[in-house]
Coordinates of C-alpha atoms in Angstrom, one line a residue:
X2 CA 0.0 0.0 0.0
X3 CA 1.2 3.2 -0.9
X4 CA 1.9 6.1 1.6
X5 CA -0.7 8.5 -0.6
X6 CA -3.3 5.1 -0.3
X7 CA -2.8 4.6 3.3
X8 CA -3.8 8.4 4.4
X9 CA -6.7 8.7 1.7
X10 CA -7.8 5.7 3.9
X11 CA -7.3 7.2 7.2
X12 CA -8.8 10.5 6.6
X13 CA -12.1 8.7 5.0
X14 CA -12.0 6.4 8.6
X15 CA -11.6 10.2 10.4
X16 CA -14.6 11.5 8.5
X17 CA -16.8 8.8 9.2
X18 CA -15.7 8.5 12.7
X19 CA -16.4 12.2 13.1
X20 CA -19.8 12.1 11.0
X21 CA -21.1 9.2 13.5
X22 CA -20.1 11.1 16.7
X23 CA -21.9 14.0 15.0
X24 CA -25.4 12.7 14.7
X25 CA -26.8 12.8 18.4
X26 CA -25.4 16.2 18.2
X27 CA -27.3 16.9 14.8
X28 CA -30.2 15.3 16.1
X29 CA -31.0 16.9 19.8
X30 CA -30.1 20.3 17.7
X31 CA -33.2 20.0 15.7
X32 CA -36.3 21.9 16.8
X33 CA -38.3 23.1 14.9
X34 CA -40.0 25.5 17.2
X35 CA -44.0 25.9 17.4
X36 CA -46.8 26.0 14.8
X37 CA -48.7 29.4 14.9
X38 CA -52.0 29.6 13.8
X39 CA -53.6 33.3 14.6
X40 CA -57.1 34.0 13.7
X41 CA -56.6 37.3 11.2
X42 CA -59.2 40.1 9.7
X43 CA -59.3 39.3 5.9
X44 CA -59.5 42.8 5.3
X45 CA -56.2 43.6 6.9
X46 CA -53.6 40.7 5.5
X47 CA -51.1 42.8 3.2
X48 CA -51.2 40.0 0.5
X49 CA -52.4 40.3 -3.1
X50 CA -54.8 37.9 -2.7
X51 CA -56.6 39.6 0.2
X52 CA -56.6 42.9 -1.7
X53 CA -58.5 42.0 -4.3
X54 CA -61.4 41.7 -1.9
X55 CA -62.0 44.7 0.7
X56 CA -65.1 44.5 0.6
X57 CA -66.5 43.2 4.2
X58 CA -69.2 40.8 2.4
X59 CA -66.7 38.9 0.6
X60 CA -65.5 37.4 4.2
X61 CA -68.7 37.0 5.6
X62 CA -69.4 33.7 7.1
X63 CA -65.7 32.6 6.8
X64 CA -62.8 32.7 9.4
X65 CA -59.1 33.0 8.7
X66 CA -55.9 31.6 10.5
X67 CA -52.5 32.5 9.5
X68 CA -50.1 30.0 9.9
X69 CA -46.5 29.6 10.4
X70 CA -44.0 26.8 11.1
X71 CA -40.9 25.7 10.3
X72 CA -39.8 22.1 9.1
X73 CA -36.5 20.8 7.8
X74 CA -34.9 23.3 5.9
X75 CA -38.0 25.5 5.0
X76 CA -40.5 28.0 6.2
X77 CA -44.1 28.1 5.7
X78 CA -46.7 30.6 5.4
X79 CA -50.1 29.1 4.7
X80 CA -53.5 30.8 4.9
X81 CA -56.2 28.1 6.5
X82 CA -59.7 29.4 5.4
X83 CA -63.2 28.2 6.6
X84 CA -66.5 28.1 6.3
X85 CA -67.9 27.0 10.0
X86 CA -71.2 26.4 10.0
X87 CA -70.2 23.9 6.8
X88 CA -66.6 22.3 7.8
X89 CA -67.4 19.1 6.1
X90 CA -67.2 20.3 2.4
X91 CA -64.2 20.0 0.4
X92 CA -60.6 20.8 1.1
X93 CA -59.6 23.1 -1.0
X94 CA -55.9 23.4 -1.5
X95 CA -54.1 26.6 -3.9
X96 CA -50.5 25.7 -3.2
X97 CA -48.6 28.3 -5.8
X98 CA -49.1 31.6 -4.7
X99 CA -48.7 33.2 -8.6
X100 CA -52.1 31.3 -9.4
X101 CA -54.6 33.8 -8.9
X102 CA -57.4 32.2 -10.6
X103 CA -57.1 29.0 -8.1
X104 CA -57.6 31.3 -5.1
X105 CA -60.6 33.0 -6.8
X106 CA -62.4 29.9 -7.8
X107 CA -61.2 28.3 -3.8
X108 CA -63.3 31.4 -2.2
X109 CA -66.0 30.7 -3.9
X110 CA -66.1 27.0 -3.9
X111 CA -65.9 27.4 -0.7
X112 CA -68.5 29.8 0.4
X113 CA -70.8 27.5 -2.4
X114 CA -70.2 24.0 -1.0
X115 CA -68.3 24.7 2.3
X116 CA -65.1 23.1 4.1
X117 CA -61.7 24.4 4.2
X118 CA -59.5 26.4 1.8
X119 CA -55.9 25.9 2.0
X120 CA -53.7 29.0 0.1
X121 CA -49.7 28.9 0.6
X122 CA -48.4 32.0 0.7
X123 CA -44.8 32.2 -1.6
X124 CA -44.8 35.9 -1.9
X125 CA -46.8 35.8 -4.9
X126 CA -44.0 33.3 -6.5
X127 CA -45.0 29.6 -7.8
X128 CA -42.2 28.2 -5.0
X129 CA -41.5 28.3 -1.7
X130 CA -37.8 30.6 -1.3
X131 CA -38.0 30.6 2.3
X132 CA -35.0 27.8 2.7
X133 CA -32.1 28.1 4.9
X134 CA -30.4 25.9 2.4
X135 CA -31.0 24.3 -1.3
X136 CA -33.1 25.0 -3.9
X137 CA -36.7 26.6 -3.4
X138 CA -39.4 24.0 -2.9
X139 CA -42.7 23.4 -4.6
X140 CA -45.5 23.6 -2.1
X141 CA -47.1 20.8 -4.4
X142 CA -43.8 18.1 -4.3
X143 CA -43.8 18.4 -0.3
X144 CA -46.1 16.1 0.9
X145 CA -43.7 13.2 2.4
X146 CA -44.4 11.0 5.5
X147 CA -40.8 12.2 6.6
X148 CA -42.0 15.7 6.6
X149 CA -45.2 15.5 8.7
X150 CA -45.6 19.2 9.8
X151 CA -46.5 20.2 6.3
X152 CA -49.1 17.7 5.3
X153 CA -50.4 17.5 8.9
X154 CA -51.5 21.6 8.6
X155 CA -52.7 21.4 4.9
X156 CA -54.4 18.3 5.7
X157 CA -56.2 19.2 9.1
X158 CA -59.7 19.2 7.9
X159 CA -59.6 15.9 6.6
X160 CA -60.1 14.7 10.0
X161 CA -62.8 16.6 11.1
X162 CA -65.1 15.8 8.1
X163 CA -63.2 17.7 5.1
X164 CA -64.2 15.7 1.7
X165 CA -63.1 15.3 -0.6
X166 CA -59.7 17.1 -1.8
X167 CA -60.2 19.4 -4.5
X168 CA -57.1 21.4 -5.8
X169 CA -57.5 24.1 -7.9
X170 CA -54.2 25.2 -10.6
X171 CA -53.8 27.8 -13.5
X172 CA -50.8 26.2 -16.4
X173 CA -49.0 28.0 -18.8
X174 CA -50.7 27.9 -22.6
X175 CA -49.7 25.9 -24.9
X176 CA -47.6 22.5 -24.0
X177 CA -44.1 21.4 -24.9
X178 CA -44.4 18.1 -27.3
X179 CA -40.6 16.6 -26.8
X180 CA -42.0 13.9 -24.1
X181 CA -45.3 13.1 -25.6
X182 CA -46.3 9.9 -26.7
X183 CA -49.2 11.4 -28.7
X184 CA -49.7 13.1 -31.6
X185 CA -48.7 16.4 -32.1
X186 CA -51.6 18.2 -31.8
X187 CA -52.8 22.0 -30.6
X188 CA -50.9 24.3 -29.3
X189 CA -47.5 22.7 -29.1
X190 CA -45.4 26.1 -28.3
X191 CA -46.0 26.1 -24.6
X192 CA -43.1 25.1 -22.1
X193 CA -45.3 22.4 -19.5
X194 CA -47.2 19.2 -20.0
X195 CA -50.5 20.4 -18.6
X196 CA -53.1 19.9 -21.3
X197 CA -55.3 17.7 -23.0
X198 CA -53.0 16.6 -25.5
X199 CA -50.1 15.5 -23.7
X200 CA -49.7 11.7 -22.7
X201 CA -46.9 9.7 -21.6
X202 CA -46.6 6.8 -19.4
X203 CA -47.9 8.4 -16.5
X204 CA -50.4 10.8 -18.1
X205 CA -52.9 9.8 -20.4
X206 CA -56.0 11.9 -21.7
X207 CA -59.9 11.7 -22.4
X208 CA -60.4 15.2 -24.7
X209 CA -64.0 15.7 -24.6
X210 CA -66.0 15.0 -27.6
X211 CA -68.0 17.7 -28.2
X212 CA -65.5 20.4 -27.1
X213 CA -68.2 22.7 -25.4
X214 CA -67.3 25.3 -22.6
X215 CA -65.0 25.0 -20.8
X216 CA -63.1 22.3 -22.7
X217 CA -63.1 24.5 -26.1
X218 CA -59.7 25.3 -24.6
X219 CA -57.4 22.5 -24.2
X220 CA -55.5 23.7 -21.2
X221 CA -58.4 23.4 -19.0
X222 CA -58.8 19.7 -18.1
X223 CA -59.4 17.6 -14.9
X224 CA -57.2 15.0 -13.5
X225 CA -58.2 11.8 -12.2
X226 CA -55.4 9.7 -10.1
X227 CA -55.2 6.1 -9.3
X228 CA -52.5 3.5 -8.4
X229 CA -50.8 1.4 -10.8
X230 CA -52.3 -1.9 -9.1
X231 CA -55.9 0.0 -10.0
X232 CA -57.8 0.4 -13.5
X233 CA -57.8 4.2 -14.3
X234 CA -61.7 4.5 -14.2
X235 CA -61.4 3.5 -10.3
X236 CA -59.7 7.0 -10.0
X237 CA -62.4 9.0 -7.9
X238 CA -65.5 10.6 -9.8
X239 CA -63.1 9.3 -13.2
X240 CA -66.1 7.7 -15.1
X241 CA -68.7 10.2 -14.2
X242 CA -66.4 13.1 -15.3
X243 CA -65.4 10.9 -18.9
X244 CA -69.4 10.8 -19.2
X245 CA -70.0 14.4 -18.4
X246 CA -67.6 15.1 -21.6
X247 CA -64.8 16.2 -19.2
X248 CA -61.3 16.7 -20.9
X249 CA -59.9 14.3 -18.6
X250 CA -56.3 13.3 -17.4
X251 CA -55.3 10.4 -15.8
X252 CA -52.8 10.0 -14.0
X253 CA -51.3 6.5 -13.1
X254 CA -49.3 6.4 -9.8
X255 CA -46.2 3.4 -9.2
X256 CA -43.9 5.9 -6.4
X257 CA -45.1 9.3 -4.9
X258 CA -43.3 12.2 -6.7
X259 CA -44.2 14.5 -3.7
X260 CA -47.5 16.1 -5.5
X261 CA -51.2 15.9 -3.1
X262 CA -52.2 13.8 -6.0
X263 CA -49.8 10.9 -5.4
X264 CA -49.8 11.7 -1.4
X265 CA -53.7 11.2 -1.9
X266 CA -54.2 8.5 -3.8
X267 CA -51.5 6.3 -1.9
X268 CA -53.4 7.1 1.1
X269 CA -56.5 6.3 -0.1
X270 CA -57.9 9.6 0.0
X271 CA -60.8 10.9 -2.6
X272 CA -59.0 13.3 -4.9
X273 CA -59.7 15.7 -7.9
X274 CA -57.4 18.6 -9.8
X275 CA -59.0 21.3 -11.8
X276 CA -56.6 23.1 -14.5
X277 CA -57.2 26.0 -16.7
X278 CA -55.1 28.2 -18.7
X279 CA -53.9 31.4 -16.4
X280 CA -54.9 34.4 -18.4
X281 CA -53.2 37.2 -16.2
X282 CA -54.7 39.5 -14.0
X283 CA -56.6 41.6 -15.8
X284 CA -60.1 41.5 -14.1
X285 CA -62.0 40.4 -16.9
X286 CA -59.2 37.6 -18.0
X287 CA -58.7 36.3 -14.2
X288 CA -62.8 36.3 -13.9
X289 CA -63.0 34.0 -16.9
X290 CA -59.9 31.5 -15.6
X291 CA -62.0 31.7 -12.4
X292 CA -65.1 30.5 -14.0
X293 CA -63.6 27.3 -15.8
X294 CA -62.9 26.3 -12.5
X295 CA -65.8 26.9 -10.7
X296 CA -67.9 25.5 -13.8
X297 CA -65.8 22.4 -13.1
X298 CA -65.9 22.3 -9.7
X299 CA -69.9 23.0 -9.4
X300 CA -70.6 20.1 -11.9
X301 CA -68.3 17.2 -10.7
X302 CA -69.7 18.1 -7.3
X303 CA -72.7 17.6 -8.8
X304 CA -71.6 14.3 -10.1
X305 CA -69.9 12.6 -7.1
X306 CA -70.9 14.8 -4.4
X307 CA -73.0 11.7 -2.9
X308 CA -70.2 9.4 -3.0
X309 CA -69.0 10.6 0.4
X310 CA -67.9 7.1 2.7
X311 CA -69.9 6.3 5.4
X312 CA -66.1 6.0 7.1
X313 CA -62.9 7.4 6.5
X314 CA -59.5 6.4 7.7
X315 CA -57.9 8.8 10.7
X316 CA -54.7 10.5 9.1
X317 CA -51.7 10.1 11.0
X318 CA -48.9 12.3 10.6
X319 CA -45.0 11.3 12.7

């Protein structure tokens, strides 16, 4: 053995030796401190959101809580919104803060059907920045069993009646065509993979027939998620939105990627994602974005609103 050999051995058996003696250290320094949850005056949150409604009757009948925690490496901001005298209607969850049309369509779902709205507050930004280390995080690619904090304050609701999960997105227009299995078709000079005619192994569409509002545009579809071991029409309210002339996604799950989808469907948990094309904030364009989803959300409720279980599994979050 070489002299060079033998010390690129004993520093590696320092490192290690030092990296083991480290962990107690690393582990009794973690603490993540409290979770605060404040009940707020919607008319008062400095948030872009908020602003767009001063006016008192928007808020009537609904509380707010704004809550922060830490967990990990990140900080969270998230707005928890309710209807009380109606907590066991849908949870609604906005998690990218630049998608205005999802909280518009989320306030008034919500006064509509009831439940709980969940809105993450990014500063207005699609990610999370608020890391002491890494890269920024996607609100919608944290939901992990190893991070319980987030997913046991989005999640709350669910165990106190909250059903089912509806989340509510605006996507770019337009879709990029170098991953899709399908034929080119549509817009094909957008930069995502949200939309009707995009399909690969783990996404594949139903484009409605008929093509009548709201699915005359094909960025506004619905997605409908179910495990590999399941038939896609076993995906919650799948066949009833497919006959309803829906466009519809599915979206076949082997391994959790992090989304709610896969957190939901894996934990058996009744599931739906509305899409439409985000149009800006011009009043009249963020009204119209807001409309595909409600029109969406109004008619699968309609659909497999009855479908509630007569028991639901406790979540438990470690």
């Amino acid at each position: 053995m070489t002299f060079t050999a033998h010390r690129s051995g004993r520093d590696r058996m320092r490192r290690w030796l030092f990296a083991l003696a480290a962990l107690p250290l690393i582990a009794s320094a973690y603490d993540p401190g409290p979770i605060i949850a404040t009940t707020v005056d919607p008319l008062t949150i400095d948030d872009d959101d908020f602003a767009r409604h001063r006016d008192p009757a928007d808020w009537a009948g609904l509380t707010v809580e704004d809550i922060v925690f830490d967990e990990e490496r990140a900080s969270w901001h998230l707005f928890r919104i309710t209807r009380p005298d109606k907590p066991d209607g849908p949870l609604w969850f906005v998690p990218h803060d630049n998608e205005n049309a999802g909280f518009e369509a989320g306030r008034i779902a919500l006064r509509r059907h009831g439940g709980t709205m969940i809105a993450v507050d990014s500063d207005g930004r699609r990610r999370n920045s608020q890391v002491a280390f890494g890269p920024s995080i996607d609100p919608n690619r944290n939901f992990h069993d190893g991070l319980p904090r987030y997913p046991s304050q989005v999640l709350a609701s669910l165990n106190h009646g909250g059903w089912p999960i509806i989340a509510l997105h605006t996507n770019a227009k337009g879709y990029d065509p170098s991953d899709s299995q399908c034929p080119k078709f549509g817009d094909t000079s957008g930069s995502g993979i949200i939309s009707i005619r995009y399909c690969d192994a783990t996404l594949r569409p139903s484009a409605s027939k008929a093509r009548a509002y709201p699915f005359d545009d094909d960025d506004t579809v619905a997605f409908a998620t179910y495990l590999a071991t399941q038939r896609p029409e076993d995906a919650f309210c799948a066949k009833q939105m497919v006959a309803a002339d829906y466009n519809v996604v599915f979206e076949r799950v082997v391994n959790s990627d992090g989304s709610l989808s896969n957190y939901a469907v894996t934990h058996r948990i009744a599931y739906l994602n509305f899409e439409t094309q985000n149009r800006g904030l011009d009043p009249v364009e963020l009204a119209r974005a807001r409309d595909r989803l409600t029109w969406m959300i109004d008619h699968a409720l309609a659909l497999c609103g009855n479908e509630r279980p007569a028991t639901r599994p406790k979540l438990s979050f470690r």
